[in-house]
Amino acid sequence: MSDPLLPLLLAVPVVILACQAGGRAVRMLGQPPVIGEILAGILLGPSLLGWIAPSVQEHLFPPSVLPVTSTLGNLALLAFLFLIGLELDLRSLATARGAVAAVSLSGVLLPMALGAALASAMYPRLAPPGVGRLPFTLFVAVALSITAFPVLARILADRGLETTRLGAFVLACAATDDALAWCLLTAVVALSTAGTALSALTTLALTAVFAAGLVLLRPALHALLKRAGRTSDDLVLVLLFAGLCLSAYTTDQIGVHPAFGAFLFGAVAPRGLPAVERSAARIRAVVLPLLLPLFFVDTGLHTDFSTLPAGQWGWGAAILAVAVIGKWGGAACAARLTGSDWRWSAAVGTLMSCRGLTELVVLGIGRQIGVITEQLFTLLVIMTVVTTAATTPVLRRVAGNDPRMTPSVPHEDLQPDTAREVTG
């Protein structure tokens, strides 16, 4: 009998190197590396490699290795969501009012409303058998309201805008937007996986209790990690990793996806402790380049353009149109109504339309719980790639030579009214 480790020793380096190559290639085109990593995962799947060389793909990813790569990819996903929660600025959420609140709410509610209308039309043709209209509609609506906070931060950093008022404003909006979207997604998952409305309410109540418990334990966690940091960074790393795994296990037992537990643990983990920051950097250094690519290839293996009937490409165009109009229109119009000019508002709408890896996470959850079909999953992945790839070139066109959207402008000269809203 052949060693089951051997196929893994081939598949893992192929995936890692392909994603690294894809990320570096698109970086030269001015795109965030995640675009190349997503495309590399798709190209290793049935859409290209499985189409032109099915025997090669089967040799690289035999059935025996897929559960292992999928498990490692999902473990990396939990660590990634922990990092998102850790990087989430809770103070920006606590002080979010005025323009930030308006842009965040509009950037969620308008795409949700348009997405719900589109999902109702798609339900007879694209919903999986046995899935109710309400969970299908709500999931599609929430999926179209996502903003990719980490990819957005990377785009702003690449342009040197992360410390400007535009960068601070959009990041505060994106953080609030994602917090709202994750709360809504929790409700949708509970509704989809529970048998009755009472079961869904019970699941939501238990999730709320668990989140409240984590918040109450935050001072004790701070003291524990502070004490551990005096002993060894390794101990802090172990405690953080064990905490995110146990939190993910708890939410899974409650009836919500493990991703929520990892995200919640990251959101309540103490900030400002040097040992925690160093441990998070170590997790990031290993997970993002070495293990997260396995999540991309797992996504790519479930993205198959060849299985899409010709008539479904029309639905794909409709999804893309709703995604752009809802997200860009909601955020840009809200920014304009709160006193910003159209160029600034258009830049805000463009940045808020970035979806990236966060969207893939949401779509993966929907696929795993069976609320969307493989065909709809593929269409939504296409929308994710297009909207993320369009962010940088559209922002460059919208910004033009506007001095407010360059890193050389003094911090206090940028949109004074809006700046007060961001800082509270």
Short mmCIF file of C-alpha atoms in Angstrom, two decimals:
data_model
loop_
_atom_site.label_atom_id
_atom_site.label_comp_id
_atom_site.label_asym_id
_atom_site.label_seq_id
_atom_site.Cartn_x
_atom_site.Cartn_y
_atom_site.Cartn_z
CA MET A 1 0.00 0.00 0.00
CA SER A 2 1.39 3.42 -0.96
CA ASP A 3 2.19 5.96 1.71
CA PRO A 4 -0.70 8.48 1.99
CA LEU A 5 1.84 11.18 2.83
CA LEU A 6 3.49 11.03 -0.61
CA PRO A 7 0.65 12.69 -2.62
CA LEU A 8 0.52 15.46 -0.03
CA LEU A 9 4.26 16.07 -0.41
CA LEU A 10 3.62 16.81 -4.09
CA ALA A 11 0.33 18.69 -3.85
CA VAL A 12 1.33 21.17 -1.12
CA PRO A 13 4.46 22.62 -2.79
CA VAL A 14 2.70 22.81 -6.16
CA VAL A 15 -0.13 24.84 -4.63
CA ILE A 16 2.17 27.09 -2.60
CA LEU A 17 4.47 27.84 -5.52
CA ALA A 18 1.57 28.42 -7.94
CA CYS A 19 -0.08 30.88 -5.56
CA GLN A 20 3.21 32.67 -4.93
CA ALA A 21 3.81 32.95 -8.68
CA GLY A 22 0.27 34.17 -9.27
CA GLY A 23 0.52 36.76 -6.50
CA ARG A 24 3.83 38.11 -7.79
CA ALA A 25 2.58 38.21 -11.37
CA VAL A 26 -0.50 40.30 -10.63
CA ARG A 27 1.49 42.51 -8.24
CA MET A 28 3.52 43.67 -11.27
CA LEU A 29 0.19 44.67 -12.85
CA GLY A 30 -0.72 46.79 -9.84
CA GLN A 31 -3.15 44.27 -8.36
CA PRO A 32 -3.21 42.93 -4.79
CA PRO A 33 -1.54 39.49 -4.57
CA VAL A 34 -4.80 37.85 -3.46
CA ILE A 35 -6.10 38.18 -7.04
CA GLY A 36 -3.24 36.07 -8.38
CA GLU A 37 -3.62 33.55 -5.54
CA ILE A 38 -7.34 33.16 -6.24
CA LEU A 39 -6.69 32.78 -9.98
CA ALA A 40 -3.94 30.22 -9.34
CA GLY A 41 -6.36 28.17 -7.26
CA ILE A 42 -8.98 28.34 -10.00
CA LEU A 43 -6.50 27.43 -12.74
CA LEU A 44 -5.38 24.34 -10.82
CA GLY A 45 -9.01 23.18 -10.73
CA PRO A 46 -11.29 21.77 -13.40
CA SER A 47 -11.66 25.13 -15.15
CA LEU A 48 -8.21 24.85 -16.75
CA LEU A 49 -5.86 22.08 -15.57
CA GLY A 50 -8.67 19.56 -15.22
CA TRP A 51 -9.88 20.53 -18.70
CA ILE A 52 -6.60 20.45 -20.65
CA ALA A 53 -4.80 17.74 -18.63
CA PRO A 54 -7.22 15.80 -16.43
CA SER A 55 -4.67 13.05 -15.77
CA VAL A 56 -2.15 15.60 -14.48
CA GLN A 57 -4.73 17.15 -12.19
CA GLU A 58 -5.74 13.74 -10.87
CA HIS A 59 -2.09 12.93 -10.22
CA LEU A 60 -1.56 16.21 -8.35
CA PHE A 61 -4.83 16.04 -6.42
CA PRO A 62 -5.92 12.41 -6.08
CA PRO A 63 -9.09 11.74 -4.07
CA SER A 64 -7.02 10.54 -1.11
CA VAL A 65 -5.25 13.89 -0.71
CA LEU A 66 -8.25 16.21 -1.09
CA PRO A 67 -9.66 15.74 2.44
CA VAL A 68 -6.22 16.49 3.90
CA THR A 69 -5.61 19.63 1.82
CA SER A 70 -9.17 20.78 2.52
CA THR A 71 -8.66 20.31 6.26
CA LEU A 72 -5.35 22.18 6.25
CA GLY A 73 -6.91 24.95 4.16
CA ASN A 74 -9.81 25.29 6.57
CA LEU A 75 -7.45 25.38 9.55
CA ALA A 76 -5.57 28.20 7.80
CA LEU A 77 -8.90 29.90 7.21
CA LEU A 78 -9.65 29.84 10.95
CA ALA A 79 -6.26 31.39 11.69
CA PHE A 80 -6.85 34.02 9.01
CA LEU A 81 -10.23 34.95 10.49
CA PHE A 82 -8.63 35.16 13.92
CA LEU A 83 -6.16 37.68 12.46
CA ILE A 84 -9.02 39.66 10.88
CA GLY A 85 -10.76 39.83 14.25
CA LEU A 86 -7.51 40.84 15.94
CA GLU A 87 -6.91 43.63 13.42
CA LEU A 88 -10.47 44.92 13.70
CA ASP A 89 -10.35 48.32 15.38
CA LEU A 90 -13.17 48.11 17.91
CA ARG A 91 -12.74 51.78 18.75
CA SER A 92 -13.70 52.72 15.20
CA LEU A 93 -16.93 50.74 15.66
CA ALA A 94 -17.66 52.37 19.00
CA THR A 95 -17.19 55.86 17.56
CA ALA A 96 -18.81 55.15 14.19
CA ARG A 97 -21.46 57.78 13.66
CA GLY A 98 -22.48 60.33 11.11
CA ALA A 99 -20.78 59.78 7.77
CA VAL A 100 -19.16 56.47 8.79
CA ALA A 101 -22.45 55.01 10.00
CA ALA A 102 -24.32 56.27 6.93
CA VAL A 103 -21.82 54.83 4.45
CA SER A 104 -21.58 51.54 6.35
CA LEU A 105 -25.34 51.03 6.61
CA SER A 106 -26.00 52.07 3.02
CA GLY A 107 -23.13 49.86 1.86
CA VAL A 108 -24.87 46.89 3.50
CA LEU A 109 -28.58 47.60 3.15
CA LEU A 110 -28.73 48.59 -0.54
CA PRO A 111 -26.76 45.58 -1.87
CA MET A 112 -28.77 43.35 0.47
CA ALA A 113 -32.06 44.70 -0.85
CA LEU A 114 -30.99 44.37 -4.50
CA GLY A 115 -29.41 40.97 -3.78
CA ALA A 116 -32.61 39.72 -2.15
CA ALA A 117 -34.62 40.76 -5.19
CA LEU A 118 -32.17 39.01 -7.52
CA ALA A 119 -32.09 35.90 -5.31
CA SER A 120 -35.87 35.65 -5.42
CA ALA A 121 -35.67 35.56 -9.20
CA MET A 122 -32.80 33.04 -9.17
CA TYR A 123 -34.37 30.71 -6.61
CA PRO A 124 -36.36 28.46 -9.00
CA ARG A 125 -33.30 27.89 -11.21
CA LEU A 126 -30.18 28.12 -9.03
CA ALA A 127 -31.23 27.08 -5.52
CA PRO A 128 -30.20 23.60 -4.32
CA PRO A 129 -33.04 21.08 -3.95
CA GLY A 130 -34.60 21.18 -0.52
CA VAL A 131 -33.25 24.62 0.45
CA GLY A 132 -35.94 27.07 1.51
CA ARG A 133 -36.48 30.35 -0.29
CA LEU A 134 -35.76 32.46 2.82
CA PRO A 135 -32.29 31.09 3.70
CA PHE A 136 -31.26 31.09 0.03
CA THR A 137 -32.43 34.67 -0.45
CA LEU A 138 -30.83 35.92 2.75
CA PHE A 139 -27.52 34.22 2.03
CA VAL A 140 -27.21 35.72 -1.46
CA ALA A 141 -28.23 39.11 -0.07
CA VAL A 142 -25.55 39.00 2.63
CA ALA A 143 -22.91 37.65 0.21
CA LEU A 144 -23.41 40.69 -2.02
CA SER A 145 -22.95 43.10 0.90
CA ILE A 146 -19.41 42.02 1.90
CA THR A 147 -16.36 44.31 1.88
CA ALA A 148 -12.92 42.69 2.20
CA PHE A 149 -11.36 44.60 5.08
CA PRO A 150 -7.85 42.99 4.86
CA VAL A 151 -7.56 43.33 1.06
CA LEU A 152 -8.84 46.90 1.27
CA ALA A 153 -6.17 47.70 3.85
CA ARG A 154 -3.54 46.19 1.54
CA ILE A 155 -4.71 48.27 -1.43
CA LEU A 156 -4.60 51.46 0.66
CA ALA A 157 -1.12 50.59 1.93
CA ASP A 158 0.13 49.93 -1.61
CA ARG A 159 -1.01 53.42 -2.62
CA GLY A 160 0.30 55.02 0.59
CA LEU A 161 -3.21 56.03 1.63
CA GLU A 162 -3.61 54.06 4.85
CA THR A 163 -2.69 57.06 7.05
CA THR A 164 -4.73 59.65 5.12
CA ARG A 165 -8.25 60.73 6.03
CA LEU A 166 -9.58 58.80 3.03
CA GLY A 167 -7.85 55.66 4.26
CA ALA A 168 -8.98 56.11 7.87
CA PHE A 169 -12.54 56.87 6.80
CA VAL A 170 -12.88 53.90 4.45
CA LEU A 171 -11.26 51.46 6.89
CA ALA A 172 -13.66 52.57 9.62
CA CYS A 173 -16.59 52.07 7.20
CA ALA A 174 -15.28 48.68 6.09
CA ALA A 175 -14.77 47.50 9.68
CA THR A 176 -18.33 48.51 10.60
CA ASP A 177 -19.64 47.01 7.36
CA ASP A 178 -17.95 43.67 7.96
CA ALA A 179 -19.08 43.53 11.59
CA LEU A 180 -22.69 44.01 10.44
CA ALA A 181 -22.32 41.50 7.63
CA TRP A 182 -20.84 38.83 9.91
CA CYS A 183 -23.69 39.29 12.39
CA LEU A 184 -26.21 38.89 9.58
CA LEU A 185 -24.35 35.89 8.19
CA THR A 186 -24.45 34.24 11.61
CA ALA A 187 -28.24 34.58 11.55
CA VAL A 188 -28.46 33.20 8.01
CA VAL A 189 -26.29 30.18 8.84
CA ALA A 190 -28.35 29.50 11.95
CA LEU A 191 -31.54 29.68 9.90
CA SER A 192 -30.09 27.43 7.18
CA THR A 193 -28.76 24.72 9.47
CA ALA A 194 -31.55 24.70 12.08
CA GLY A 195 -34.63 22.66 11.45
CA THR A 196 -37.16 25.17 12.77
CA ALA A 197 -37.42 28.88 13.53
CA LEU A 198 -37.21 28.06 17.25
CA SER A 199 -33.98 26.13 16.68
CA ALA A 200 -32.54 29.06 14.74
CA LEU A 201 -33.42 31.47 17.55
CA THR A 202 -31.87 29.11 20.07
CA THR A 203 -28.68 28.95 18.01
CA LEU A 204 -28.51 32.74 17.75
CA ALA A 205 -29.14 33.11 21.48
CA LEU A 206 -26.36 30.64 22.31
CA THR A 207 -24.01 32.43 19.93
CA ALA A 208 -24.80 35.75 21.61
CA VAL A 209 -24.19 34.20 25.04
CA PHE A 210 -20.87 32.79 23.87
CA ALA A 211 -19.81 36.16 22.44
CA ALA A 212 -20.81 37.91 25.67
CA GLY A 213 -18.86 35.32 27.65
CA LEU A 214 -15.73 36.01 25.59
CA VAL A 215 -16.12 39.73 26.23
CA LEU A 216 -16.48 39.15 29.98
CA LEU A 217 -13.40 36.92 29.98
CA ARG A 218 -11.33 39.49 28.10
CA PRO A 219 -9.69 40.99 31.25
CA ALA A 220 -8.74 37.52 32.46
CA LEU A 221 -7.37 36.65 29.01
CA HIS A 222 -5.38 39.89 29.01
CA ALA A 223 -3.86 39.05 32.40
CA LEU A 224 -3.10 35.47 31.34
CA LEU A 225 -1.38 36.49 28.10
CA LYS A 226 0.51 39.29 29.82
CA ARG A 227 1.85 36.85 32.40
CA ALA A 228 2.67 34.28 29.72
CA GLY A 229 4.48 36.93 27.71
CA ARG A 230 6.94 37.41 30.55
CA THR A 231 7.79 33.72 30.32
CA SER A 232 7.87 32.89 26.63
CA ASP A 233 6.46 34.06 23.31
CA ASP A 234 5.98 30.40 22.47
CA LEU A 235 3.51 30.05 25.34
CA VAL A 236 1.53 33.07 24.12
CA LEU A 237 1.43 31.59 20.62
CA VAL A 238 0.16 28.26 21.96
CA LEU A 239 -2.52 29.95 24.08
CA LEU A 240 -3.76 32.06 21.15
CA PHE A 241 -3.87 29.13 18.76
CA ALA A 242 -5.58 26.90 21.32
CA GLY A 243 -8.08 29.67 22.04
CA LEU A 244 -9.05 30.20 18.42
CA CYS A 245 -9.43 26.44 17.86
CA LEU A 246 -11.56 25.97 20.98
CA SER A 247 -13.71 28.99 20.10
CA ALA A 248 -14.21 27.60 16.59
CA TYR A 249 -15.13 24.21 18.06
CA THR A 250 -17.64 25.85 20.42
CA THR A 251 -19.47 27.76 17.69
CA ASP A 252 -19.56 24.61 15.58
CA GLN A 253 -21.19 22.73 18.47
CA ILE A 254 -23.67 25.58 18.90
CA GLY A 255 -24.67 25.16 15.26
CA VAL A 256 -22.78 28.04 13.66
CA HIS A 257 -19.77 27.70 11.35
CA PRO A 258 -16.38 27.38 13.14
CA ALA A 259 -15.21 30.52 11.32
CA PHE A 260 -17.38 32.66 13.58
CA GLY A 261 -15.68 31.33 16.70
CA ALA A 262 -12.20 32.08 15.37
CA PHE A 263 -13.28 35.57 14.33
CA LEU A 264 -14.89 36.27 17.73
CA PHE A 265 -11.81 35.12 19.61
CA GLY A 266 -9.64 37.42 17.51
CA ALA A 267 -12.02 40.33 18.11
CA VAL A 268 -11.80 39.98 21.91
CA ALA A 269 -8.10 39.11 22.09
CA PRO A 270 -6.17 41.86 23.92
CA ARG A 271 -4.37 44.48 21.86
CA GLY A 272 -1.24 46.36 22.79
CA LEU A 273 0.66 43.44 24.31
CA PRO A 274 4.01 43.04 22.51
CA ALA A 275 3.96 39.25 22.96
CA VAL A 276 0.50 39.04 21.36
CA GLU A 277 1.61 41.20 18.44
CA ARG A 278 4.70 39.07 17.89
CA SER A 279 2.68 35.85 18.10
CA ALA A 280 0.12 37.18 15.63
CA ALA A 281 2.97 38.08 13.28
CA ARG A 282 4.30 34.51 13.56
CA ILE A 283 0.87 33.07 12.75
CA ARG A 284 0.58 35.44 9.80
CA ALA A 285 4.06 34.57 8.52
CA VAL A 286 3.26 30.84 8.40
CA VAL A 287 -0.44 30.72 7.60
CA LEU A 288 -0.74 33.26 4.78
CA PRO A 289 2.05 32.05 2.47
CA LEU A 290 2.11 28.34 3.34
CA LEU A 291 -1.35 27.12 4.35
CA LEU A 292 -3.92 29.62 3.08
CA PRO A 293 -3.12 28.71 -0.58
CA LEU A 294 -4.65 25.31 0.19
CA PHE A 295 -7.93 27.12 0.82
CA PHE A 296 -7.61 28.81 -2.58
CA VAL A 297 -7.09 25.52 -4.37
CA ASP A 298 -10.03 23.98 -2.49
CA THR A 299 -12.10 26.90 -3.81
CA GLY A 300 -10.67 26.38 -7.30
CA LEU A 301 -11.54 22.68 -7.29
CA HIS A 302 -15.18 23.65 -6.76
CA THR A 303 -15.12 26.39 -9.42
CA ASP A 304 -15.79 24.88 -12.83
CA PHE A 305 -16.62 27.23 -15.70
CA SER A 306 -17.21 24.32 -18.07
CA THR A 307 -20.28 23.14 -16.15
CA LEU A 308 -22.09 26.45 -16.50
CA PRO A 309 -24.88 26.26 -19.08
CA ALA A 310 -24.97 29.14 -21.54
CA GLY A 311 -28.12 30.54 -19.95
CA GLN A 312 -26.46 30.90 -16.55
CA TRP A 313 -23.90 33.40 -17.81
CA GLY A 314 -26.78 35.87 -17.96
CA TRP A 315 -27.33 35.31 -14.25
CA GLY A 316 -23.62 35.91 -13.76
CA ALA A 317 -23.91 39.29 -15.48
CA ALA A 318 -26.91 40.14 -13.30
CA ILE A 319 -25.00 39.19 -10.14
CA LEU A 320 -22.07 41.38 -11.18
CA ALA A 321 -24.36 44.31 -11.99
CA VAL A 322 -26.21 44.06 -8.67
CA ALA A 323 -22.91 43.71 -6.79
CA VAL A 324 -21.47 46.87 -8.36
CA ILE A 325 -24.62 48.99 -8.28
CA GLY A 326 -25.56 47.99 -4.75
CA LYS A 327 -22.17 48.34 -3.10
CA TRP A 328 -20.76 51.27 -5.04
CA GLY A 329 -24.07 53.09 -5.26
CA GLY A 330 -24.93 52.64 -1.59
CA ALA A 331 -21.55 53.77 -0.27
CA ALA A 332 -20.95 56.59 -2.79
CA CYS A 333 -24.43 58.09 -2.50
CA ALA A 334 -24.31 57.98 1.30
CA ALA A 335 -20.93 59.73 1.29
CA ARG A 336 -22.29 62.38 -1.08
CA LEU A 337 -25.40 62.94 1.06
CA THR A 338 -23.26 63.46 4.16
CA GLY A 339 -21.42 66.38 2.58
CA SER A 340 -18.54 64.97 0.53
CA ASP A 341 -18.03 65.92 -3.13
CA TRP A 342 -18.56 63.42 -5.93
CA ARG A 343 -14.88 62.59 -6.50
CA TRP A 344 -14.36 61.75 -2.83
CA SER A 345 -17.67 59.85 -2.73
CA ALA A 346 -16.78 57.87 -5.86
CA ALA A 347 -13.46 56.88 -4.30
CA VAL A 348 -15.23 55.71 -1.15
CA GLY A 349 -17.71 53.66 -3.21
CA THR A 350 -14.91 52.14 -5.27
CA LEU A 351 -12.93 51.05 -2.21
CA MET A 352 -16.01 49.68 -0.44
CA SER A 353 -16.73 47.51 -3.50
CA CYS A 354 -13.57 45.48 -2.88
CA ARG A 355 -14.49 41.92 -1.83
CA GLY A 356 -11.42 39.71 -2.06
CA LEU A 357 -10.72 36.81 0.26
CA THR A 358 -13.45 37.70 2.75
CA GLU A 359 -16.05 37.08 0.07
CA LEU A 360 -14.50 33.70 -0.74
CA VAL A 361 -14.76 32.79 2.94
CA VAL A 362 -18.46 33.63 2.96
CA LEU A 363 -19.07 31.74 -0.27
CA GLY A 364 -17.19 28.74 1.08
CA ILE A 365 -19.45 28.73 4.13
CA GLY A 366 -22.51 28.82 1.89
CA ARG A 367 -21.20 25.93 -0.19
CA GLN A 368 -20.34 23.85 2.88
CA ILE A 369 -23.78 24.24 4.47
CA GLY A 370 -25.43 23.53 1.11
CA VAL A 371 -27.36 26.76 0.72
CA ILE A 372 -25.96 27.46 -2.78
CA THR A 373 -25.19 25.17 -5.71
CA GLU A 374 -21.76 24.64 -7.26
CA GLN A 375 -22.91 26.63 -10.32
CA LEU A 376 -23.99 29.62 -8.25
CA PHE A 377 -20.78 29.33 -6.24
CA THR A 378 -18.82 29.62 -9.49
CA LEU A 379 -20.80 32.68 -10.61
CA LEU A 380 -20.24 34.38 -7.26
CA VAL A 381 -16.51 33.60 -7.39
CA ILE A 382 -16.33 35.27 -10.80
CA MET A 383 -18.06 38.34 -9.34
CA THR A 384 -15.55 38.36 -6.49
CA VAL A 385 -12.54 38.27 -8.79
CA VAL A 386 -13.89 40.97 -11.12
CA THR A 387 -14.92 43.44 -8.39
CA THR A 388 -11.65 42.98 -6.49
CA ALA A 389 -9.48 43.31 -9.60
CA ALA A 390 -11.37 46.44 -10.67
CA THR A 391 -10.78 48.29 -7.39
CA THR A 392 -7.23 49.52 -7.98
CA PRO A 393 -7.54 50.69 -11.62
CA VAL A 394 -10.92 52.34 -10.99
CA LEU A 395 -9.58 54.08 -7.88
CA ARG A 396 -6.61 55.33 -9.90
CA ARG A 397 -8.97 56.76 -12.52
CA VAL A 398 -11.34 58.29 -9.96
CA ALA A 399 -8.57 59.83 -7.83
CA GLY A 400 -6.75 61.41 -10.77
CA ASN A 401 -4.48 64.14 -9.46
CA ASP A 402 -6.72 65.01 -6.53
CA PRO A 403 -4.30 66.02 -3.73
CA ARG A 404 -6.67 64.67 -1.06
CA MET A 405 -6.13 61.16 -2.38
CA THR A 406 -2.33 61.17 -2.31
CA PRO A 407 -0.15 60.37 0.68
CA SER A 408 1.69 63.70 0.52
CA VAL A 409 -1.27 65.77 1.74
CA PRO A 410 -1.16 66.88 5.39
CA HIS A 411 -3.47 64.78 7.53
CA GLU A 412 -5.63 67.65 8.74
CA ASP A 413 -6.30 69.10 5.29
CA LEU A 414 -8.44 66.19 4.14
CA GLN A 415 -12.20 66.50 4.44
CA PRO A 416 -12.31 68.20 7.87
CA ASP A 417 -15.99 67.42 8.45
CA THR A 418 -15.54 63.79 7.52
CA ALA A 419 -12.37 63.56 9.60
CA ARG A 420 -14.26 64.57 12.72
CA GLU A 421 -16.76 61.81 12.04
CA VAL A 422 -14.00 59.20 11.82
CA THR A 423 -12.18 60.19 14.98
CA GLY A 424 -15.35 60.82 16.94
#
